[in-house]
Coordinates of C-alpha atoms in Angstrom, one line a residue:
X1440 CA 9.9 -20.0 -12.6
X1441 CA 9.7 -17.6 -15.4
X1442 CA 13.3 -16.1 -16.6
X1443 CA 12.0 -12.3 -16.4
X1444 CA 11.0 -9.7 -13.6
X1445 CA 8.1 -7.8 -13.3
X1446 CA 8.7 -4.1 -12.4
X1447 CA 5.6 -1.5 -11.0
X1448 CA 6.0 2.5 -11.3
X1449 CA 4.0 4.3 -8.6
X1450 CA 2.2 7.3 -9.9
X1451 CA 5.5 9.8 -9.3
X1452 CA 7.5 7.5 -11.6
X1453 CA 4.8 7.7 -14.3
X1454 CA 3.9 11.6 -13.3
X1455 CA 5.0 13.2 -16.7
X1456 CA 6.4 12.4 -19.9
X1457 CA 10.0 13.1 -18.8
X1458 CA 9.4 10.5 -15.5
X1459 CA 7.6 8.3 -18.0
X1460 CA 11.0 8.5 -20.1
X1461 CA 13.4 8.0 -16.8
X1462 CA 10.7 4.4 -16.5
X1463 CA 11.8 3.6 -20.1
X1464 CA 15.4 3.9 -19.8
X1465 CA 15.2 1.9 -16.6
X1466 CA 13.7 -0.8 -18.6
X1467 CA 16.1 -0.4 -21.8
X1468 CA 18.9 -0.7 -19.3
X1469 CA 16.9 -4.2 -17.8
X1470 CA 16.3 -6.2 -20.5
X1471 CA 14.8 -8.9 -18.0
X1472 CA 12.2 -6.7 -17.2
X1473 CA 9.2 -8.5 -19.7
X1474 CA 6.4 -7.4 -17.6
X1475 CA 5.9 -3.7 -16.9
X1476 CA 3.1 -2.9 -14.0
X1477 CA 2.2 1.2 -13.8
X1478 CA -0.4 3.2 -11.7
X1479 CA -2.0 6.2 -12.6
X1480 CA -0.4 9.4 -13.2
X1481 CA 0.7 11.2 -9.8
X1482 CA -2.5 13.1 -9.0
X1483 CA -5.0 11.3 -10.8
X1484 CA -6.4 9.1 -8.8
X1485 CA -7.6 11.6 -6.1
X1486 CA -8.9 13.9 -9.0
X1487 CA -10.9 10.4 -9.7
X1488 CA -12.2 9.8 -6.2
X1489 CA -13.1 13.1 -5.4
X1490 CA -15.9 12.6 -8.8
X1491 CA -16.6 9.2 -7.9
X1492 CA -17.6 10.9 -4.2
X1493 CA -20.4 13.2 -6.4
X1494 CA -19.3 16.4 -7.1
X1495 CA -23.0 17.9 -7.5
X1496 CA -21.8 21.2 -8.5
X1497 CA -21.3 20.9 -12.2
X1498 CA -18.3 24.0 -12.8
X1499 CA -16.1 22.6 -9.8
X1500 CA -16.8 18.7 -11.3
X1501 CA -16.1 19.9 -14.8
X1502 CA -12.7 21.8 -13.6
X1503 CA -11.8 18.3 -12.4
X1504 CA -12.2 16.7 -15.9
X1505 CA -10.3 19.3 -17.2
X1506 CA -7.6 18.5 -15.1
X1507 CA -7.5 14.8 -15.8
X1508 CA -7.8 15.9 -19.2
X1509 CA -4.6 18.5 -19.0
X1510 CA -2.3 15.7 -17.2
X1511 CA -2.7 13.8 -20.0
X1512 CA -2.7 16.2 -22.9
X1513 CA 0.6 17.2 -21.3
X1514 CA 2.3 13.9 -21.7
X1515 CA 0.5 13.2 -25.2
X1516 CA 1.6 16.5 -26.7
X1517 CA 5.2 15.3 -26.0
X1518 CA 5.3 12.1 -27.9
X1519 CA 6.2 11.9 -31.4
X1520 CA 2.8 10.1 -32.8
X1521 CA 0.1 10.6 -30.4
X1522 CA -2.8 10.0 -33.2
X1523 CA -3.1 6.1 -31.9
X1524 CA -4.0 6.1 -28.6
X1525 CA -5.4 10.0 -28.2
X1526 CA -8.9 8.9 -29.3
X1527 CA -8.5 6.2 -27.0
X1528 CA -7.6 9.0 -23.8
X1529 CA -10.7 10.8 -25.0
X1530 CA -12.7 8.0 -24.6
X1531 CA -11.5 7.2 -21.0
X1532 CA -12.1 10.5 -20.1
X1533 CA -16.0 11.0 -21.3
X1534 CA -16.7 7.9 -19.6
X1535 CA -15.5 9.6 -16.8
X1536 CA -17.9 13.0 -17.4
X1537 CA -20.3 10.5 -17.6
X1538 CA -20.1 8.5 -14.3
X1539 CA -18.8 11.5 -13.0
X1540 CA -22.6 12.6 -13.4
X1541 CA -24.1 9.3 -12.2
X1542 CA -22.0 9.5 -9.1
X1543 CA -24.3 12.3 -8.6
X1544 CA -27.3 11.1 -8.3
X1545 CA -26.2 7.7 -6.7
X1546 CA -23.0 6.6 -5.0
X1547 CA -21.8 3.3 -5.2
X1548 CA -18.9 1.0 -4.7
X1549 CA -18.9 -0.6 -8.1
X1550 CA -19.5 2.5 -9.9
X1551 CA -16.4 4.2 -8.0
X1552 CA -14.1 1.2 -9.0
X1553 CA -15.5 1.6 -12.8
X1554 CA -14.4 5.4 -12.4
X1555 CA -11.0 5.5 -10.7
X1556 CA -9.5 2.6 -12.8
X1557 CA -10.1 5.1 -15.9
X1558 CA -6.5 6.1 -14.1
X1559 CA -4.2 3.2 -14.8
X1560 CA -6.3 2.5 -18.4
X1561 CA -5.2 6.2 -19.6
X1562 CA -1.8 5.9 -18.3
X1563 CA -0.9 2.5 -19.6
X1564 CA -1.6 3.6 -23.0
X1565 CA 0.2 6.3 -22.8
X1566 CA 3.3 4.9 -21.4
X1567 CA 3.2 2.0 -23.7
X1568 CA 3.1 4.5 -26.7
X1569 CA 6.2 6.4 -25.2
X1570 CA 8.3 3.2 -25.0
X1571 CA 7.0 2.1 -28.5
X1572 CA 8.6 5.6 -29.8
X1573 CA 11.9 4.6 -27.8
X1574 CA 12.2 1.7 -29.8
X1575 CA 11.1 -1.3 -27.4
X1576 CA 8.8 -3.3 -28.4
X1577 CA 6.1 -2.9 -26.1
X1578 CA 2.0 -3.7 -25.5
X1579 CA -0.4 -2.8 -23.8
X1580 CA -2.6 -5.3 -21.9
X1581 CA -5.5 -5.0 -19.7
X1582 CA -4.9 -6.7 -16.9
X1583 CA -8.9 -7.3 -16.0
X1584 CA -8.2 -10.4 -18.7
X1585 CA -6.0 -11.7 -16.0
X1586 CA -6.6 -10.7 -12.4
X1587 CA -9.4 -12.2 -11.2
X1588 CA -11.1 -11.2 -7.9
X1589 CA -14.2 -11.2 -5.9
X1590 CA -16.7 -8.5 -6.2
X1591 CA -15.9 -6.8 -2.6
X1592 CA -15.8 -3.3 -5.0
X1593 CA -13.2 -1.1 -3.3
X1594 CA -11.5 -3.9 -1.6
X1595 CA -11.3 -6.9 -3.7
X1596 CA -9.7 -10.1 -3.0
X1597 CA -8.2 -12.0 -5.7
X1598 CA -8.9 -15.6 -6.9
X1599 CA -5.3 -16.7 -6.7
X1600 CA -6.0 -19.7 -8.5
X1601 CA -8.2 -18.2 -11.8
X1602 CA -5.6 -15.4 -11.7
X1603 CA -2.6 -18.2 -11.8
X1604 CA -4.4 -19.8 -14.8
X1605 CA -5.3 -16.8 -16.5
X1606 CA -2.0 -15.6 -16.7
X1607 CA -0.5 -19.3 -18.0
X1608 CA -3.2 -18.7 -20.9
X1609 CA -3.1 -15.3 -21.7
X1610 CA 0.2 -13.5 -20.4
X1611 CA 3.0 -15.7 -20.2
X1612 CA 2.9 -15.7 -24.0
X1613 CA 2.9 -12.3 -24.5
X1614 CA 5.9 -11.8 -22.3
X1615 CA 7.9 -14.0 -24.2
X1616 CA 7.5 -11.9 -27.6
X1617 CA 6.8 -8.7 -26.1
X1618 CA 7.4 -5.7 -23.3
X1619 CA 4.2 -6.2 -21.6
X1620 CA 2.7 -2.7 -19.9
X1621 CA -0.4 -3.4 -17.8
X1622 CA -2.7 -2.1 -15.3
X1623 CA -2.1 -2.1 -11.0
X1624 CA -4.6 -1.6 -8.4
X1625 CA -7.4 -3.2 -10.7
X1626 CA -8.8 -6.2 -11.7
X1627 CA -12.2 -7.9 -12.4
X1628 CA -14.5 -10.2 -11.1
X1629 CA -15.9 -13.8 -12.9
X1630 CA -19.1 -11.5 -14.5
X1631 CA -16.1 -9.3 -16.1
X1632 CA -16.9 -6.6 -13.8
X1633 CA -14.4 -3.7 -12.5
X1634 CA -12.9 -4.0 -9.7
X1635 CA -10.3 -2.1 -7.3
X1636 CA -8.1 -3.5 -4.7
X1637 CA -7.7 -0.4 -2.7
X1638 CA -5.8 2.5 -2.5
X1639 CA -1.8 1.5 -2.6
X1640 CA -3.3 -1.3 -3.9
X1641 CA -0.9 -1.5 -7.2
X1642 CA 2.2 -2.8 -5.3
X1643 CA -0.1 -5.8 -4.3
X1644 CA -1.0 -6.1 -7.9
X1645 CA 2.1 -6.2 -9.0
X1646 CA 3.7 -8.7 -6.4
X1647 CA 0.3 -10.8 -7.3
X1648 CA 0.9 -11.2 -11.2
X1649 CA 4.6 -11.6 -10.5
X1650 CA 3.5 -14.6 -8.4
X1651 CA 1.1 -15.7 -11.6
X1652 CA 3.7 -15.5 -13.7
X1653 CA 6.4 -17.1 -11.7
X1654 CA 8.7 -14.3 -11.9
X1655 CA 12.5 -14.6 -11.1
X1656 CA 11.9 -11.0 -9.5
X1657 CA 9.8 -8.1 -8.4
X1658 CA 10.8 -4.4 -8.7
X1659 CA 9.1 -1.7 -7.2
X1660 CA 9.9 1.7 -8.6
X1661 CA 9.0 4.5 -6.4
X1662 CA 10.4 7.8 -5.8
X1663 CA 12.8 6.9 -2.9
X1664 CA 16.1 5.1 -3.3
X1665 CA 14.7 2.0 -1.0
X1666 CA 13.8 1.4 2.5
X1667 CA 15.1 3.8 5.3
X1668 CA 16.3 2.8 8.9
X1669 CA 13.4 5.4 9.6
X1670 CA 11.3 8.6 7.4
X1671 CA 14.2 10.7 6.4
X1672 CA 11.8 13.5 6.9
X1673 CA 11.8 13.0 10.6
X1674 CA 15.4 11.8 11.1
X1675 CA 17.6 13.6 8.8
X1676 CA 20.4 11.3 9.1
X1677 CA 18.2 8.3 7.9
X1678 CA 19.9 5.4 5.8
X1679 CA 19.1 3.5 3.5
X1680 CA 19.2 -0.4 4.0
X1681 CA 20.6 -2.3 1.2
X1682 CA 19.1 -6.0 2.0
X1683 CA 16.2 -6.6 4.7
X1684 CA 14.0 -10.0 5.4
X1685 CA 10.6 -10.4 4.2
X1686 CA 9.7 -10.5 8.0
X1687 CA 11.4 -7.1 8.4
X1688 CA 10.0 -5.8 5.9
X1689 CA 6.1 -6.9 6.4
X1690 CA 6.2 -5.5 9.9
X1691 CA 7.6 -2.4 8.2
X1692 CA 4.4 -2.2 6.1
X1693 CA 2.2 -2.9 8.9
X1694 CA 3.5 -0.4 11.1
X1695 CA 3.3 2.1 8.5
X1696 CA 6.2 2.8 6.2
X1697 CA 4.7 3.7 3.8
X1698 CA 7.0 2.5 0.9
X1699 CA 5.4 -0.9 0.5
X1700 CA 1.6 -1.4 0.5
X1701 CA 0.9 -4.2 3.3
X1702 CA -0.2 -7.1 1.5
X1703 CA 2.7 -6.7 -0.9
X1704 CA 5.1 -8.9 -0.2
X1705 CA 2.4 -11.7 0.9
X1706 CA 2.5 -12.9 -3.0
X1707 CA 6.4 -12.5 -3.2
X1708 CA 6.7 -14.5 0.2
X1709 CA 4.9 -17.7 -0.8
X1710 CA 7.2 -17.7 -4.5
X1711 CA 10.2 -16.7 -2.7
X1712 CA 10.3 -14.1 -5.5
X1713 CA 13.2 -11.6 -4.3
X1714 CA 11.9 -7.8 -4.3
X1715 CA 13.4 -4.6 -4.9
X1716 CA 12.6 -1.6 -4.0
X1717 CA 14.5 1.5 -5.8
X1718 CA 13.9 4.9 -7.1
X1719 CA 12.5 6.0 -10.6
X1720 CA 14.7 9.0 -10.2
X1721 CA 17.6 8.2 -9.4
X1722 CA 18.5 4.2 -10.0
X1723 CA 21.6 4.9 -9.9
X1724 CA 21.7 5.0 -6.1
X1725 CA 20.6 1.3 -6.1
X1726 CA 18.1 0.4 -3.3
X1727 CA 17.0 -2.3 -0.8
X1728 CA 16.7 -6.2 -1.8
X1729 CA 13.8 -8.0 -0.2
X1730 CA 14.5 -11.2 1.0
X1731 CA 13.6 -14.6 2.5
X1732 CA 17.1 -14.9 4.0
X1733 CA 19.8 -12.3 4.8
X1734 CA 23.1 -12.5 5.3
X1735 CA 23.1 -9.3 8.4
X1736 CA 20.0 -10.0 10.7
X1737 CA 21.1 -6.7 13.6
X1738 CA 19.1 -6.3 16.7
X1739 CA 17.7 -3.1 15.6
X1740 CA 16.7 -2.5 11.8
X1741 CA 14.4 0.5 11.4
X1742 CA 11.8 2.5 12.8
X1743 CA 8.3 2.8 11.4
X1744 CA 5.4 5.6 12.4
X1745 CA 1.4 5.2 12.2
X1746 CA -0.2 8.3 13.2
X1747 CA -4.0 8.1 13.6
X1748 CA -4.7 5.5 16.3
X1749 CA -7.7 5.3 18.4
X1750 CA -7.3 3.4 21.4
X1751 CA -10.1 1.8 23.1
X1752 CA -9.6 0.9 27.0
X1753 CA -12.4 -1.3 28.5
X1754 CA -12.7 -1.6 32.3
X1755 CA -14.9 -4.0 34.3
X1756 CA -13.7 -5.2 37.8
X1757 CA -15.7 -8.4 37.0
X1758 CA -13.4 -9.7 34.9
X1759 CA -10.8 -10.5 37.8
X1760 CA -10.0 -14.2 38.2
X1761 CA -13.0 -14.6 35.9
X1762 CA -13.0 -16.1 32.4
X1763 CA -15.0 -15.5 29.0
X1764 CA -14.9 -11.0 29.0
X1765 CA -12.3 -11.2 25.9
X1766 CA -14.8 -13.9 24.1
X1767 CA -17.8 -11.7 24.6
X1768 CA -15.6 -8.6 23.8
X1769 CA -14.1 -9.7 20.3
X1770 CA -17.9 -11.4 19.3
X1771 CA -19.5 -7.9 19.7
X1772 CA -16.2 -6.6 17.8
X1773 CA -16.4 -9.6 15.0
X1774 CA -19.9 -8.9 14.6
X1775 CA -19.8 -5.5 13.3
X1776 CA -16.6 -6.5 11.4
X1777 CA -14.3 -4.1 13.6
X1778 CA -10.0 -5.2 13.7
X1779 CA -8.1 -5.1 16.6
X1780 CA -4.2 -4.2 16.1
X1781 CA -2.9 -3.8 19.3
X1782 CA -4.5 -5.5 22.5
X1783 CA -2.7 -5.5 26.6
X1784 CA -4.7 -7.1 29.5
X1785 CA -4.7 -6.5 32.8
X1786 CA -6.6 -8.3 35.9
X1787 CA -9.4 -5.4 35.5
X1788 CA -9.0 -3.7 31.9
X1789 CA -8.2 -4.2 28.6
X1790 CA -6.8 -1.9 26.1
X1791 CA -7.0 -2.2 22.4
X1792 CA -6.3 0.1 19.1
X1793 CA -8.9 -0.1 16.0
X1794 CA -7.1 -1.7 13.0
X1795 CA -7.1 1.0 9.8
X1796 CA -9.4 -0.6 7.4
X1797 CA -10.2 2.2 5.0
X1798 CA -8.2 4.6 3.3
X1799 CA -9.2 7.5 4.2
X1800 CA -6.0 8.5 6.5
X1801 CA -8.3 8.9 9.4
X1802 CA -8.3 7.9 13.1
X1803 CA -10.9 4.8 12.8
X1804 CA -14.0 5.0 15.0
X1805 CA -15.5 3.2 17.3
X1806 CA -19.1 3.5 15.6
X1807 CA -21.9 4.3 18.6
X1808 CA -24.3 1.5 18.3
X1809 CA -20.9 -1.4 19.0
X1810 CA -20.0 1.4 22.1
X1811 CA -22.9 1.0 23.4
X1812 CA -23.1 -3.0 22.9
X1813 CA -19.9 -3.1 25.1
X1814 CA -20.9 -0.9 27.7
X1815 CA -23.4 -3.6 28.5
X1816 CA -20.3 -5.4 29.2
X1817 CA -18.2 -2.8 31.0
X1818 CA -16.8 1.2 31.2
X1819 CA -15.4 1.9 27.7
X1820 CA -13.5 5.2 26.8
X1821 CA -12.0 5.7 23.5
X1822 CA -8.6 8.2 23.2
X1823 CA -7.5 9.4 19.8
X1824 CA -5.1 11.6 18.7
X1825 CA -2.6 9.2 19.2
X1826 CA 0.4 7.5 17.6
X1827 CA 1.9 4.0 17.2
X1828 CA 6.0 3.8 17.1
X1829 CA 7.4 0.6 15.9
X1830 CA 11.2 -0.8 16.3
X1831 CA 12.0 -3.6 14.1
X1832 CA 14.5 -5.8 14.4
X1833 CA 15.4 -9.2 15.4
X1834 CA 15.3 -11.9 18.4
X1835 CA 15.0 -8.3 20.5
X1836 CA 12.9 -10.0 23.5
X1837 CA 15.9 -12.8 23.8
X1838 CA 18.9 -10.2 24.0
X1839 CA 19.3 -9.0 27.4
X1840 CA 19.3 -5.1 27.7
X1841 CA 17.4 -4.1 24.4
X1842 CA 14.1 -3.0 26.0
X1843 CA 16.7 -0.6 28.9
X1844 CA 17.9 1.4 25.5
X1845 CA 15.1 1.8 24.4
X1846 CA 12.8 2.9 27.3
X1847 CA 15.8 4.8 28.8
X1848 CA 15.6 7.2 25.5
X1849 CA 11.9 7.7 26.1
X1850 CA 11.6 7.9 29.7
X1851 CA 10.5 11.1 29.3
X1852 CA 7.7 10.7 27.1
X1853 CA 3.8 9.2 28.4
X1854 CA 3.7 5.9 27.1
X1855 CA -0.2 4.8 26.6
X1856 CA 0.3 1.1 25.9
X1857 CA 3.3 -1.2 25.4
X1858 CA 3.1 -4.3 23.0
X1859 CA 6.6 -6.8 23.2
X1860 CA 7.0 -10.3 22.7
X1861 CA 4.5 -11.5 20.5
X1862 CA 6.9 -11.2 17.5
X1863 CA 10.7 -11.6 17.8
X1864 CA 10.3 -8.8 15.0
X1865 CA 8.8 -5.5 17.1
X1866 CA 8.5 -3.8 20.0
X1867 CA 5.4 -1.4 20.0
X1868 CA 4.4 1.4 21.8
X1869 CA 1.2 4.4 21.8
X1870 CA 2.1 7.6 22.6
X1871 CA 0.4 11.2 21.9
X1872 CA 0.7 12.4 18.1
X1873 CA 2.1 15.6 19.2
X1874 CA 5.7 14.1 20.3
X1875 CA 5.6 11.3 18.5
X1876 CA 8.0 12.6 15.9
X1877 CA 10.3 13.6 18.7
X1878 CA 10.1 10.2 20.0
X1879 CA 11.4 8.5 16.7
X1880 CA 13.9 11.4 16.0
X1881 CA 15.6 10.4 19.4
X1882 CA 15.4 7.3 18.9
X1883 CA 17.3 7.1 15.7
X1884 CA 19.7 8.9 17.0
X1885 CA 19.8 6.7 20.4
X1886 CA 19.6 3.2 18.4
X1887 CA 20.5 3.9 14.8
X1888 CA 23.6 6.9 14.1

């Protein structure tokens, strides 16, 4: 195991020069920290999808470049020396214009990963510049040498083993002499080719080249001061947790909390590399370890939200005492590539939610031509508008009376589906959007204050 951390800024930690500057100090103050992973500048990235969608009118798609442009110009005008890497920021940002126009004519997945990585390039430089000036002595590498993937454009999935050897060869060195500040969210595949691995997809870089490298920890800088019992948002008296498991945590990120990207602490997990998750702004209020083993494992540990559900109930008498409906139903499904989250059987019906597999934030869709396939089958009705509450915790379907507090607070809400047992870790329900803040905000105070 290498004896440094990796540490990731999200794009609010790396927003402005005087974020950028909090970053440094955090790093000055963590002289462990060899390997520095950031995402794009707060804002950026949407600014870059919206061109890569094909902005066909050409003053709204040049306003857009102009504000990439002025994020950047605002942080470069602060620095002391900026004549280095500003031809290099000016450069990024015509290649944008100019897939920006492409994107015009013709959509496409690899051309959008080429555009909305121009992100993390500019910022990287920047940052690295900025913590040159501070007196560390940093570089700037481009992670594409590294991480390598598959060429699934927008959703790439890394070669773990190229990636492992690439980083023996070509980072690992570097660390040793250097602060190292590189690229998240992108990597590339065998042809050297640009690729993304999805939106939030920089925590999952991040905990993947800390696994490459072997790091003695991950740090993931956000703009919270660690994982909450619930959204403080919703539950005002929401507390921080100073230590959770890595089994917490990933049903955390499943179910929706939104401070760790799912697939984050997969990497992390199979190293036993401990994570933490702090805040850029104020690391002074600590934050929450990561874990494989804890020393406090309650009955309850947090609450986690995921709004936009779509559940699909399907309904064919036929199926009592019979055997083979779920086969035929989850072929159709696997056939158009469609993933189940949720699923509850009865004699007659089953009910299932649609797994979020893109990033736009929308309820997914049960696309007409797989409705129809299943109505061959049976009666299928899709409900939207709905929302998924999860309560973490531990061993909750082995302690007697944990399911009465909880339904007892929400007896008076409709509950559409009910999912407990499966995992000693959660106990899930679906219940209309429009109370399902309500729902957590009681149950907090029920479970948690």
């Amino acid at each position: 195991m290498s004896a440094f951390n990796v540490a990731k800024f999200g794009g609010t930690s790396v927003a402005n020069f005087e974020a950028m500057s909090r970053c440094a100090e955090i790093i000055e103050n963590n002289p462990e920290t060899r390997l520095v992973v950031s995402s794009a500048c707060s804002g950026v990235t949407n600014i870059l999808v919206s061109l890569a969608n094909g902005v066909k009118n050409d003053n709204e798609r040049l306003e857009l470049i102009e504000k990439l442009r002025a994020i950047h110009v605002a942080i470069l005008s602060q620095l002391n020396d900026a004549t280095s890497i500003e031809p290099r920021i000016n450069a990024l940002i015509e290649k944008v214009a100019t897939l920006s126009e492409v994107a015009c004519i013709d959509v496409t997945a690899k051309l959008t990963d080429h555009l909305v990585a121009c992100g993390e390039r500019m910022s990287t430089h920047i940052f690295a510049q900025l913590m040159r000036e501070r007196g560390i002595d940093a570089v700037r590498f481009d992670i594409r040498q590294v991480l390598r993937t598959d060429s699934t454009y927008g959703k790439a999935e890394p070669n773990l083993e190229q990636t492992r050897t690439l980083a023996e060869q070509n980072l690992i060195p570097l660390c040793k002499k250097h602060v190292v500040i590189t690229q998240g969210f992108i990597g590339a595949d065998i042809d050297g080719e640009t690729t993304t691995l999805g939106r939030g997809g920089s925590d999952y870089s991040a905990a993947l080249i800390a696994e490459a490298v072997e790091a003695s920890g991950l740090e993931i800088w956000t703009d919270v001061p660690g994982i909450y019992t619930t959204d403080p948002r919703i539950a005002p008296n929401a507390r921080p947790i100073p230590e959770i498991s890595f089994s917490e945590a990933s049903e955390m990120a499943n179910f929706g909390a939104k401070i760790l990207h799912p697939s984050t602490l997969l990497p992390a997990l199979r190293h036993q590399i401990p994570v933490f998750v702090g805040s850029s702004k104020a690391p002074q209020e600590g934050g929450t370890w990561v874990r494989q083993t804890v020393e406090s494992a309650p009955l309850f540990r947090a609450l986690a939200l995921r709004n936009n559900q779509t559940m699909v109930t399907l309904r064919n008498p036929k199926m009592f005492q019979a055997y083979g409906f779920l086969a035929d139903v989850f072929t159709i499904l696997a056939k158009h590539k469609i993933s189940v989250d949720l699923i509850t059987t009865s004699e007659v019906s089953v009910s299932l939610t649609l797994d979020q597999t893109d990033t736009s934030g929308k309820a997914p869709e049960l696309p007409l031509d797989v409705k129809k396939e299943l109505e061959e089958l049976c009666i299928v009705e899709v409900k939207q508008d709905l929302s998924l509450i999860a309560l973490i915790g531990n061993k909750m379907s082995e302690k007697k009376g944990s399911a009465k507090a909880v339904f007892g607070t929400l007896e008076e809400f409709n509950l559409r589906m009910i999912c407990y047992g499966a995992s000693p870790h959660n106990l899930c329900f679906l219940l209309d959007s429009d109370v399902a803040k309500e729902a957590v905000k009681r149950l907090h105070i029920d479970l948690f204050e």
